[in-house]
Amino acid sequence: MRLRHKNLLGIKDLTAEDINLILDTAESLKEVSTRDIKKVPTLRGRTVVTLFYEASTRTRTSFELAAKRLSADIISIATSISSVTKGETLKDTGKNIEAMNPDIIIIRHPHSGAPEILARSLRPAIVNAGDGAHEHPSQALLDLFTIREKKKRIAGLKVAIVGDITHSRVARSDIYALSKLGASVTLVGPATLIPVEIEKMGVKVSYRLEDVIPESDVIIMLRIQLERITQNLFPSIREYSRIFGLNSEKLKNAKKDLIVMHPGPINRGIELDPEVADGPHSVILEQVTNGIAVRMAVLYLLLGGKEESELTN
Amino acid sequence: MAFIEKRELLNSQSVERAITRITHEILEKNKGALNLALIGIRTRGVFLTKRIAQKIEDIEKVKVPVGIVDITLYRDDIGRTEAHPMLQKTEIPFSVTDKTIVLVDDVLFTGRTIRAALDAIMDLGRPRFVRLAVLIDRGNRELPIQANFVGRELPTTREELIQVQLMEADGIDRVVLGEEKK
Amino acid sequence: MNLLIKNGRVIDPQNKIDDRLDILVINGKISKVSKNIVPQNETGIPSETLKEIKEIDVAGKIVCPGFIDMHTHLREPGREDEETIRSGTLAAAYGGFTSIACMPNTEPVNDNKAVTDFIISKAKREGSVNVFPVGSITKGLEGKQLSEIGDLAETGCVGFSDDGKSVQNSELLRRAMEYAKMFSLPIISHCEDETLAANGAMNEGFVSTELGIKGIPNIAEEIVVARDILISRMAGAHLHLTHLSTAGSLELVKWAKNLGYKVTSDAAIHHLILTDEALRTYDTNLKMKPPLRTQKDIDALISGLKSGLIDAIVSDHAPHLLAEKDVELNNAPFGIIGLETEVSLALSLVHKNLLDLKTVISSFTVNPAKILSLDKGSLSVGKDADITILDLEREYKVDAKNFKSLSKNSPFIGWNLKGRPVAAIVGGKIVYCLD
């Protein structure tokens, strides 16, 4: 099978069918990571380049392992954004990498639209590992995979996404993915961190976590960045944690089979109490494991099989 | 690709007899069921494997381990041809090391599928022996691969098509010869 | 210098003319406007001059007073790589304009008479159209100290603006208005609250929410519009609000005009054509300040033009190099060029029956002339022969290769448009003629 898209720039471009294909493929690939020798020769000789303009150990390592387990060659280029403003533009960097003939370029960038710029000007397939506050498709896919594994379905589930929605690419990708597969999404966070007109994405909004917990099947907690305090988006850690943090006390009225997720890294004690992070509802570590299988599926589906003429975008 | 049937090569009874004979040959060669494990190649190889396993249990009163291998990840034509079949799981819930593995498939043709299956199994451990059982050997090998246990040898041309129908998937057991509808 | 423009439909809003008439230009001035002019029959024209009269037949075309664009950026002095007075005025001519006002955010800033003088002289030597400099309100556009407004006025500035930036200090703006009032010149206000707009790259709305890009909310403009109106009332000064972009701003202008305040306004052509939806492509040629807003705002602006809340249409022609614009949306500079597509785009609104031709022509002629107190904008006898000729039916495809501007940062490249200026005449001299 092959994904009917040349690139993976965002969940918005995918159909429910595309998403299910990726999840089903990931399920079959998960087994590779349980072997003693965690390798299959499928993408032998293919070259993957990761171009990360933002520091990230988690996502980058996950993509690296995914590529290596499929026997692809992978090389990581870490650039700081300052070198861009000083010298080479993104497009130039992309062209230089293209001259080395990679099959896939995985890019993480602090500005929305950067992967789109590359996709328009370069031949290799582009995978978006996070662009600004726009999308982080592989995270949403692994979130969905985890939910599906635990709950056996997506449709009809009530999912709450909690935290700084305005600055979260994970939130946007999750909203698209969950909605396309039939879940209903409620966003919870301070009004200062919920962007205007987001209801038009088909979600509900609440400012009270306690109201949303009892009916939720899944809660996705987002990381809060402390510099938002200086931007007057919320007054203090103490207040944020008290109102929007998740702790055992607030979970007293939760469904027994509620699952708690977090894209990581966690601010222990701020948005998530250690008890909850390590507790029975948490599937956070499973998200990490699933991340590799899902990313393997993405790489496999983008490269396996030809017929470029059939592809969209 | 639409298939036009030209003639029936094996009917239900013949298929059943072939599977029974293969089972006996496997047991004969192995001198019983000791250390034996069967691995079926998706998709129809899996059905054949389960039938052979059942017959072994009937004869030897022993349950041999059964696994399934999906060779999609080991194909030699990834990125070279049109869309492949859906990737499915490899499920081998036992260690292959030191075992006598009998690989089972419905049709042996170019040999590439078997090559891929061998690589897949080798990535999981070090079997003592790997033997190959196929229902139909239709010739036209492109790699030096041969089957140890063959249901029926049916020389064909490259353009002809052989279709194995099994009760579990098609409602009836038969093998037919045909050609592609143009 | 001597022309006979025959058979055109002459529309001169100031003189309330809309008729098939001929125009006679002698020595760069409008000599006569009437039917079937035969120069030989006119008294007082020397025979040598009669021989020099060039006849232009503009049957089927519209003849208007020379168009005025009161908000452009010429980049000279300082950024001659982006645009020069020569190239910018040539672009204006090819856009059908005969006069433009240029903003002071040059390098150095036009906050002293030396720079004003430089601009005026250079324009006289190399410019294709009349250039009227706008001086800065504050020194260096820093928003801290008043420029020598008196000097600037005397040297030839037609108004004062910190455009590109917005004066954040209310006390300073009050004093600037009181001071400029003495010279009967308007303060031209770019309205933007810097704290609300900070780091925004596009309109704050559903599109910016989906794209995850920090937005500039409507109130960033409206708060300052309200403030500036109130300050102008107290100071008794003429306030001109430039490139208004929101329905809310129009509500405020309505309030001000109803109460008789001396408030005028203009809207940039791109705010009448495009919405923030266009930014889904992340094309940096759609990034400008104020940003593209929503359809609701476009509707209000067009309605404002019809009702007179908005007096003029401008381009806010802002050249930028390809290298500067060819980056991520967040990093790209604000601004697009517009002189060479402005009139065609305005005519497209006429073709869509959203505006009538007379309103469009007024917004390019009599209205901006009045705002800047220019002796332009009409075809009255004795005035400079600044004339713009339009062909409403002419279809063409916008091609950057044809741009006279040194910069090509336009989102309209490749558009098929119907209706365009086919000639521009400045002081009787043909500076642009399509055929």
Short mmCIF file of C-alpha atoms in Angstrom, two decimals, chain C:
data_model
loop_
_atom_site.label_atom_id
_atom_site.label_comp_id
_atom_site.label_asym_id
_atom_site.label_seq_id
_atom_site.Cartn_x
_atom_site.Cartn_y
_atom_site.Cartn_z
CA MET C 1 2.50 69.59 -24.50
CA ASN C 2 -0.30 70.29 -26.95
CA LEU C 3 -2.95 67.69 -27.34
CA LEU C 4 -6.44 67.20 -28.65
CA ILE C 5 -8.10 64.30 -26.90
CA LYS C 6 -11.14 63.41 -28.98
CA ASN C 7 -14.29 61.37 -28.63
CA GLY C 8 -13.74 60.09 -25.13
CA ARG C 9 -16.31 59.87 -22.40
CA VAL C 10 -15.13 62.58 -20.03
CA ILE C 11 -15.95 62.00 -16.36
CA ASP C 12 -14.90 64.91 -14.12
CA PRO C 13 -16.63 64.50 -10.75
CA GLN C 14 -15.54 67.86 -9.39
CA ASN C 15 -17.16 69.67 -12.28
CA LYS C 16 -20.02 67.19 -12.42
CA ILE C 17 -19.24 66.27 -16.01
CA ASP C 18 -20.05 62.90 -17.58
CA ASP C 19 -20.38 63.29 -21.32
CA ARG C 20 -18.74 62.62 -24.67
CA LEU C 21 -16.44 65.59 -24.97
CA ASP C 22 -13.12 66.64 -26.47
CA ILE C 23 -10.30 68.11 -24.43
CA LEU C 24 -7.81 70.62 -25.78
CA VAL C 25 -4.45 70.95 -24.04
CA ILE C 26 -2.24 73.92 -24.84
CA ASN C 27 1.20 74.37 -23.27
CA GLY C 28 0.51 71.78 -20.65
CA LYS C 29 -2.72 73.31 -19.40
CA ILE C 30 -6.33 72.46 -20.01
CA SER C 31 -7.48 74.92 -22.60
CA LYS C 32 -10.99 73.77 -23.46
CA VAL C 33 -13.42 70.98 -22.64
CA SER C 34 -16.40 70.77 -24.98
CA LYS C 35 -17.96 68.89 -27.85
CA ASN C 36 -16.28 68.67 -31.26
CA ILE C 37 -13.35 70.97 -30.65
CA VAL C 38 -11.67 72.18 -33.85
CA PRO C 39 -8.43 73.82 -32.71
CA GLN C 40 -8.19 75.92 -35.86
CA ASN C 41 -11.44 77.61 -34.89
CA GLU C 42 -10.23 78.50 -31.42
CA THR C 43 -9.08 82.05 -30.81
CA GLY C 44 -5.78 82.91 -29.17
CA ILE C 45 -3.75 79.90 -30.27
CA PRO C 46 -0.56 80.74 -32.20
CA SER C 47 -0.22 78.98 -35.55
CA GLU C 48 3.04 77.24 -34.57
CA THR C 49 1.24 75.75 -31.60
CA LEU C 50 -1.65 74.67 -33.83
CA LYS C 51 0.78 72.69 -35.97
CA GLU C 52 2.17 70.93 -32.88
CA ILE C 53 -1.16 69.71 -31.59
CA LYS C 54 -1.16 65.95 -31.37
CA GLU C 55 -4.55 64.34 -31.85
CA ILE C 56 -5.49 61.31 -29.83
CA ASP C 57 -8.72 59.50 -30.57
CA VAL C 58 -10.05 57.85 -27.44
CA ALA C 59 -13.43 56.71 -28.67
CA GLY C 60 -14.82 54.07 -26.34
CA LYS C 61 -12.50 55.11 -23.53
CA ILE C 62 -12.97 57.09 -20.35
CA VAL C 63 -11.12 60.38 -19.87
CA CYS C 64 -10.62 61.49 -16.26
CA PRO C 65 -8.62 64.01 -14.31
CA GLY C 66 -5.16 62.62 -13.62
CA PHE C 67 -5.32 59.98 -10.91
CA ILE C 68 -3.72 60.62 -7.54
CA ASP C 69 -2.37 57.91 -5.22
CA MET C 70 -1.89 59.55 -1.86
CA HIS C 71 -0.08 56.68 -0.13
CA THR C 72 3.00 55.16 -1.71
CA HIS C 73 6.56 54.29 -0.69
CA LEU C 74 9.36 55.27 -3.05
CA ARG C 75 12.27 53.90 -0.99
CA GLU C 76 14.65 56.63 -2.19
CA PRO C 77 16.77 57.79 -0.40
CA GLY C 78 18.25 54.66 1.19
CA ARG C 79 16.75 51.57 -0.41
CA GLU C 80 17.32 52.20 -4.08
CA ASP C 81 17.67 48.45 -4.50
CA GLU C 82 13.96 48.10 -3.80
CA GLU C 83 12.71 51.16 -5.71
CA THR C 84 13.89 54.57 -6.85
CA ILE C 85 12.03 57.77 -7.50
CA ARG C 86 12.59 57.10 -11.18
CA SER C 87 11.27 53.54 -11.17
CA GLY C 88 8.50 54.21 -8.67
CA THR C 89 7.12 57.16 -10.61
CA LEU C 90 7.37 55.22 -13.83
CA ALA C 91 5.39 52.45 -12.17
CA ALA C 92 2.86 55.08 -11.11
CA ALA C 93 2.57 56.36 -14.67
CA TYR C 94 2.06 52.85 -16.00
CA GLY C 95 -0.55 52.39 -13.33
CA GLY C 96 -2.42 55.37 -14.73
CA PHE C 97 -1.40 57.89 -12.07
CA THR C 98 -0.25 61.45 -12.63
CA SER C 99 0.45 62.41 -9.00
CA ILE C 100 1.56 60.45 -5.99
CA ALA C 101 2.30 61.24 -2.36
CA CYS C 102 5.26 59.37 -0.90
CA MET C 103 5.72 58.37 2.72
CA PRO C 104 8.69 59.46 4.85
CA ASN C 105 10.01 56.08 6.06
CA THR C 106 13.07 56.34 3.84
CA GLU C 107 16.70 56.07 4.96
CA PRO C 108 17.28 58.71 6.20
CA VAL C 109 13.73 59.47 7.28
CA ASN C 110 12.10 62.48 5.67
CA ASP C 111 12.06 64.42 8.94
CA ASN C 112 14.00 67.43 7.72
CA LYS C 113 13.90 69.77 4.77
CA ALA C 114 17.09 68.41 3.20
CA VAL C 115 15.46 65.08 2.52
CA THR C 116 12.23 66.71 1.37
CA ASP C 117 14.22 68.89 -0.99
CA PHE C 118 16.14 65.92 -2.30
CA ILE C 119 12.95 64.04 -3.06
CA ILE C 120 11.32 66.99 -4.78
CA SER C 121 14.40 67.79 -6.90
CA LYS C 122 15.01 64.21 -7.88
CA ALA C 123 11.39 63.83 -8.83
CA LYS C 124 11.57 66.94 -10.99
CA ARG C 125 14.65 65.62 -12.77
CA GLU C 126 13.83 61.93 -13.07
CA GLY C 127 10.24 61.42 -12.09
CA SER C 128 7.51 60.58 -14.56
CA VAL C 129 4.69 61.95 -12.42
CA ASN C 130 4.16 64.66 -9.82
CA VAL C 131 5.58 63.68 -6.46
CA PHE C 132 4.30 65.17 -3.20
CA PRO C 133 6.33 64.17 -0.16
CA VAL C 134 4.71 63.45 3.19
CA GLY C 135 6.95 64.48 6.08
CA SER C 136 7.33 62.49 9.28
CA ILE C 137 5.57 63.45 12.48
CA THR C 138 8.48 62.46 14.67
CA LYS C 139 12.23 62.58 14.25
CA GLY C 140 13.55 59.36 12.80
CA LEU C 141 10.06 57.89 13.16
CA GLU C 142 11.03 57.12 16.73
CA GLY C 143 7.79 58.43 18.16
CA LYS C 144 9.57 60.58 20.72
CA GLN C 145 10.23 64.03 19.32
CA LEU C 146 8.42 66.22 16.80
CA SER C 147 10.03 66.78 13.40
CA GLU C 148 10.50 70.33 12.23
CA ILE C 149 7.03 70.39 10.85
CA GLY C 150 7.17 74.06 9.87
CA ASP C 151 10.28 73.55 7.78
CA LEU C 152 8.83 70.49 6.14
CA ALA C 153 5.64 72.34 5.33
CA GLU C 154 7.53 75.20 3.79
CA THR C 155 9.73 72.94 1.71
CA GLY C 156 6.78 71.22 0.16
CA CYS C 157 5.40 68.42 2.33
CA VAL C 158 1.67 67.93 1.86
CA GLY C 159 1.00 66.19 5.15
CA PHE C 160 2.67 64.41 8.04
CA SER C 161 2.77 60.76 8.96
CA ASP C 162 4.84 58.22 10.83
CA ASP C 163 3.45 55.59 8.46
CA GLY C 164 5.08 52.22 8.75
CA LYS C 165 4.73 52.92 12.43
CA SER C 166 2.03 54.40 14.58
CA VAL C 167 2.54 57.17 17.14
CA GLN C 168 1.95 55.36 20.43
CA ASN C 169 2.36 58.37 22.68
CA SER C 170 -1.01 60.12 22.85
CA GLU C 171 0.38 63.34 24.29
CA LEU C 172 2.88 63.53 21.45
CA LEU C 173 0.18 63.01 18.83
CA ARG C 174 -1.95 65.71 20.42
CA ARG C 175 0.90 68.20 20.18
CA ALA C 176 1.68 67.12 16.60
CA MET C 177 -1.92 67.76 15.58
CA GLU C 178 -2.06 71.14 17.27
CA TYR C 179 1.17 72.10 15.58
CA ALA C 180 0.33 70.84 12.11
CA LYS C 181 -2.98 72.65 12.28
CA MET C 182 -1.05 75.92 12.02
CA PHE C 183 0.07 74.97 8.54
CA SER C 184 -3.33 73.65 7.46
CA LEU C 185 -1.86 70.30 6.67
CA PRO C 186 -3.29 66.93 7.68
CA ILE C 187 -1.84 64.38 10.05
CA ILE C 188 -2.01 61.12 8.15
CA SER C 189 -2.40 58.37 10.67
CA HIS C 190 -1.31 54.75 10.39
CA CYS C 191 -3.38 53.31 13.22
CA GLU C 192 -1.88 50.40 15.07
CA ASP C 193 -1.57 49.60 18.75
CA GLU C 194 1.88 48.05 18.97
CA THR C 195 1.18 45.95 22.05
CA LEU C 196 -1.87 44.31 20.51
CA ALA C 197 -0.26 43.86 17.12
CA ALA C 198 3.12 42.67 18.37
CA ASN C 199 4.55 39.70 16.47
CA GLY C 200 1.34 39.21 14.54
CA ALA C 201 1.76 38.21 10.92
CA MET C 202 -1.85 38.21 9.72
CA ASN C 203 -5.42 38.98 10.78
CA GLU C 204 -6.46 37.37 14.05
CA GLY C 205 -9.38 35.16 13.14
CA PHE C 206 -10.35 31.63 12.25
CA VAL C 207 -7.65 31.36 9.59
CA SER C 208 -4.86 32.40 11.96
CA THR C 209 -6.28 30.01 14.55
CA GLU C 210 -6.14 27.12 12.12
CA LEU C 211 -2.69 27.99 10.81
CA GLY C 212 -1.32 28.56 14.31
CA ILE C 213 0.00 32.01 13.43
CA LYS C 214 -0.13 34.93 15.85
CA GLY C 215 -2.72 37.36 14.62
CA ILE C 216 -3.31 41.10 14.64
CA PRO C 217 -6.79 41.70 16.04
CA ASN C 218 -9.17 44.32 14.61
CA ILE C 219 -9.00 46.30 17.81
CA ALA C 220 -5.29 46.98 17.24
CA GLU C 221 -6.43 49.37 14.51
CA GLU C 222 -9.75 50.47 15.96
CA ILE C 223 -8.41 51.57 19.33
CA VAL C 224 -5.98 53.96 17.70
CA VAL C 225 -8.59 55.16 15.19
CA ALA C 226 -10.84 56.09 18.09
CA ARG C 227 -8.00 57.77 19.97
CA ASP C 228 -6.80 59.73 16.96
CA ILE C 229 -10.31 60.95 16.20
CA LEU C 230 -10.74 62.19 19.75
CA ILE C 231 -7.35 63.89 19.76
CA SER C 232 -8.06 65.56 16.41
CA ARG C 233 -11.33 66.89 17.75
CA MET C 234 -9.60 68.42 20.74
CA ALA C 235 -6.82 69.84 18.59
CA GLY C 236 -9.17 71.07 15.89
CA ALA C 237 -6.88 69.48 13.34
CA HIS C 238 -7.48 67.63 10.10
CA LEU C 239 -7.00 63.93 10.68
CA HIS C 240 -6.63 61.61 7.71
CA LEU C 241 -6.84 57.93 8.54
CA THR C 242 -4.92 55.85 6.08
CA HIS C 243 -5.38 52.22 4.96
CA LEU C 244 -8.39 51.47 7.14
CA SER C 245 -9.14 47.80 7.08
CA THR C 246 -11.95 46.90 9.49
CA ALA C 247 -15.69 47.34 9.68
CA GLY C 248 -15.19 48.63 13.22
CA SER C 249 -12.93 51.44 12.01
CA LEU C 250 -15.66 52.50 9.63
CA GLU C 251 -18.16 52.65 12.45
CA LEU C 252 -15.83 55.10 14.16
CA VAL C 253 -15.37 57.20 11.03
CA LYS C 254 -19.14 57.31 10.67
CA TRP C 255 -19.48 58.59 14.21
CA ALA C 256 -16.80 61.23 13.58
CA LYS C 257 -18.15 62.41 10.25
CA ASN C 258 -21.70 62.56 11.55
CA LEU C 259 -20.53 64.92 14.26
CA GLY C 260 -18.76 67.05 11.68
CA TYR C 261 -15.19 66.32 12.70
CA LYS C 262 -12.45 67.05 10.21
CA VAL C 263 -11.75 63.41 9.53
CA THR C 264 -11.00 61.89 6.15
CA SER C 265 -9.91 58.36 5.30
CA ASP C 266 -8.58 56.06 2.63
CA ALA C 267 -8.53 52.33 2.02
CA ALA C 268 -5.84 50.33 0.26
CA ILE C 269 -6.99 48.53 -2.85
CA HIS C 270 -5.92 45.09 -1.64
CA HIS C 271 -8.20 45.41 1.38
CA LEU C 272 -11.10 45.67 -1.05
CA ILE C 273 -10.18 42.52 -2.94
CA LEU C 274 -8.58 39.86 -0.73
CA THR C 275 -9.43 38.25 2.60
CA ASP C 276 -7.24 36.45 5.14
CA GLU C 277 -8.30 33.15 3.55
CA ALA C 278 -5.70 33.86 0.87
CA LEU C 279 -2.97 33.37 3.47
CA ARG C 280 -3.59 29.64 3.68
CA THR C 281 -0.95 29.38 0.99
CA TYR C 282 1.57 31.12 3.30
CA ASP C 283 2.43 33.38 0.32
CA THR C 284 4.37 36.26 1.83
CA ASN C 285 3.06 38.52 -0.93
CA LEU C 286 -0.12 38.56 1.10
CA LYS C 287 1.54 39.89 4.22
CA MET C 288 1.09 43.57 4.88
CA LYS C 289 0.04 45.99 7.59
CA PRO C 290 -2.77 46.28 8.30
CA PRO C 291 -3.38 42.66 7.36
CA LEU C 292 -6.00 41.27 4.99
CA ARG C 293 -9.19 40.91 6.98
CA THR C 294 -12.48 39.09 6.44
CA GLN C 295 -15.27 39.35 3.89
CA LYS C 296 -17.35 41.25 6.42
CA ASP C 297 -14.67 43.93 6.52
CA ILE C 298 -14.42 44.07 2.72
CA ASP C 299 -18.17 44.57 2.51
CA ALA C 300 -18.00 47.42 5.03
CA LEU C 301 -15.12 49.11 3.20
CA ILE C 302 -16.86 48.97 -0.15
CA SER C 303 -20.03 50.26 1.41
CA GLY C 304 -17.94 52.99 3.03
CA LEU C 305 -16.61 54.07 -0.35
CA LYS C 306 -20.14 54.29 -1.69
CA SER C 307 -21.39 56.33 1.23
CA GLY C 308 -18.39 58.62 1.45
CA LEU C 309 -17.05 57.33 4.75
CA ILE C 310 -13.95 56.45 2.77
CA ASP C 311 -12.74 59.25 0.58
CA ALA C 312 -9.84 57.79 -1.35
CA ILE C 313 -8.34 54.57 -2.61
CA VAL C 314 -4.58 54.09 -2.27
CA SER C 315 -2.04 51.40 -3.08
CA ASP C 316 0.33 51.64 -0.08
CA HIS C 317 2.85 50.61 -2.71
CA ALA C 318 5.61 48.98 -0.62
CA PRO C 319 8.44 47.46 -2.67
CA HIS C 320 10.50 44.62 -1.19
CA LEU C 321 13.18 42.47 -2.73
CA LEU C 322 12.46 38.85 -3.61
CA ALA C 323 15.22 37.72 -1.28
CA GLU C 324 13.60 39.53 1.64
CA LYS C 325 10.15 38.14 0.94
CA ASP C 326 11.15 34.59 0.02
CA VAL C 327 11.23 33.38 3.61
CA GLU C 328 8.83 31.94 6.19
CA LEU C 329 5.69 33.97 6.69
CA ASN C 330 6.67 35.04 10.19
CA ASN C 331 10.03 36.37 9.03
CA ALA C 332 8.93 38.20 5.90
CA PRO C 333 8.69 42.00 5.87
CA PHE C 334 5.25 43.59 5.58
CA GLY C 335 4.10 45.19 2.36
CA ILE C 336 3.24 44.66 -1.29
CA ILE C 337 3.56 46.80 -4.40
CA GLY C 338 0.39 48.05 -5.97
CA LEU C 339 0.68 51.03 -8.29
CA GLU C 340 0.55 49.02 -11.49
CA THR C 341 -2.48 46.90 -10.62
CA GLU C 342 -4.44 49.33 -8.45
CA VAL C 343 -6.67 50.90 -11.07
CA SER C 344 -7.48 47.62 -12.81
CA LEU C 345 -8.46 46.07 -9.51
CA ALA C 346 -10.66 49.06 -8.71
CA LEU C 347 -12.31 48.68 -12.11
CA SER C 348 -12.93 45.00 -11.37
CA LEU C 349 -15.16 46.15 -8.54
CA VAL C 350 -17.07 48.26 -11.06
CA HIS C 351 -17.46 45.24 -13.33
CA LYS C 352 -18.79 43.27 -10.39
CA ASN C 353 -21.33 46.01 -9.77
CA LEU C 354 -19.96 46.61 -6.31
CA LEU C 355 -18.98 50.19 -7.01
CA ASP C 356 -20.00 52.66 -9.66
CA LEU C 357 -17.45 54.24 -11.96
CA LYS C 358 -17.97 57.77 -10.68
CA THR C 359 -17.21 56.73 -7.08
CA VAL C 360 -14.02 55.04 -8.18
CA ILE C 361 -12.91 58.03 -10.20
CA SER C 362 -13.71 60.44 -7.36
CA SER C 363 -11.66 58.34 -4.97
CA PHE C 364 -8.67 58.79 -7.26
CA THR C 365 -9.17 62.43 -8.21
CA VAL C 366 -11.21 65.13 -6.53
CA ASN C 367 -11.13 63.50 -3.08
CA PRO C 368 -7.39 62.94 -2.58
CA ALA C 369 -6.71 66.35 -4.13
CA LYS C 370 -8.97 67.95 -1.56
CA ILE C 371 -7.46 66.03 1.34
CA LEU C 372 -3.94 67.12 0.46
CA SER C 373 -5.01 70.56 -0.77
CA LEU C 374 -3.53 69.89 -4.18
CA ASP C 375 -4.50 71.99 -7.14
CA LYS C 376 -5.27 68.81 -9.00
CA GLY C 377 -8.05 66.29 -9.46
CA SER C 378 -10.19 68.05 -12.03
CA LEU C 379 -10.29 68.99 -15.72
CA SER C 380 -11.10 72.65 -15.09
CA VAL C 381 -9.88 75.04 -17.71
CA GLY C 382 -6.53 76.57 -16.78
CA LYS C 383 -5.41 73.69 -14.58
CA ASP C 384 -2.41 71.48 -15.29
CA ALA C 385 -3.26 68.97 -17.94
CA ASP C 386 -3.00 65.88 -15.75
CA ILE C 387 -5.21 63.33 -17.46
CA THR C 388 -5.84 59.61 -17.03
CA ILE C 389 -7.47 57.56 -19.78
CA LEU C 390 -9.15 54.25 -19.00
CA ASP C 391 -10.31 51.40 -21.18
CA LEU C 392 -12.98 49.57 -19.25
CA GLU C 393 -13.12 46.61 -21.60
CA ARG C 394 -9.43 45.90 -22.11
CA GLU C 395 -8.52 42.43 -20.83
CA TYR C 396 -5.03 41.38 -19.85
CA LYS C 397 -3.02 39.05 -17.67
CA VAL C 398 -0.83 40.59 -14.99
CA ASP C 399 2.78 39.74 -15.86
CA ALA C 400 5.65 40.72 -13.55
CA LYS C 401 7.91 41.11 -16.58
CA ASN C 402 5.88 44.17 -17.52
CA PHE C 403 6.23 45.85 -14.12
CA LYS C 404 8.19 49.06 -14.16
CA SER C 405 8.69 48.81 -10.42
CA LEU C 406 12.07 47.36 -9.42
CA SER C 407 10.30 45.03 -6.99
CA LYS C 408 7.83 42.31 -7.89
CA ASN C 409 6.20 41.54 -4.56
CA SER C 410 2.61 41.44 -5.78
CA PRO C 411 -0.03 38.79 -5.10
CA PHE C 412 -1.83 39.71 -8.30
CA ILE C 413 0.74 38.32 -10.69
CA GLY C 414 -0.99 35.94 -13.07
CA TRP C 415 -4.44 37.42 -12.49
CA ASN C 416 -6.67 38.01 -15.50
CA LEU C 417 -8.15 41.48 -15.24
CA LYS C 418 -10.60 43.44 -17.31
CA GLY C 419 -10.26 47.21 -17.49
CA ARG C 420 -7.05 49.14 -17.24
CA PRO C 421 -5.54 52.60 -17.64
CA VAL C 422 -4.26 53.02 -21.18
CA ALA C 423 -2.66 56.44 -20.92
CA ALA C 424 -1.39 58.93 -18.36
CA ILE C 425 -0.65 62.54 -19.20
CA VAL C 426 1.24 64.81 -16.82
CA GLY C 427 1.20 68.52 -17.56
CA GLY C 428 0.31 67.77 -21.15
CA LYS C 429 3.16 65.26 -21.58
CA ILE C 430 2.23 61.66 -22.32
CA VAL C 431 4.15 59.63 -19.73
CA TYR C 432 2.43 56.35 -20.43
CA CYS C 433 0.52 55.11 -23.43
CA LEU C 434 -0.42 51.49 -23.90
CA ASP C 435 -0.76 51.55 -27.69
#
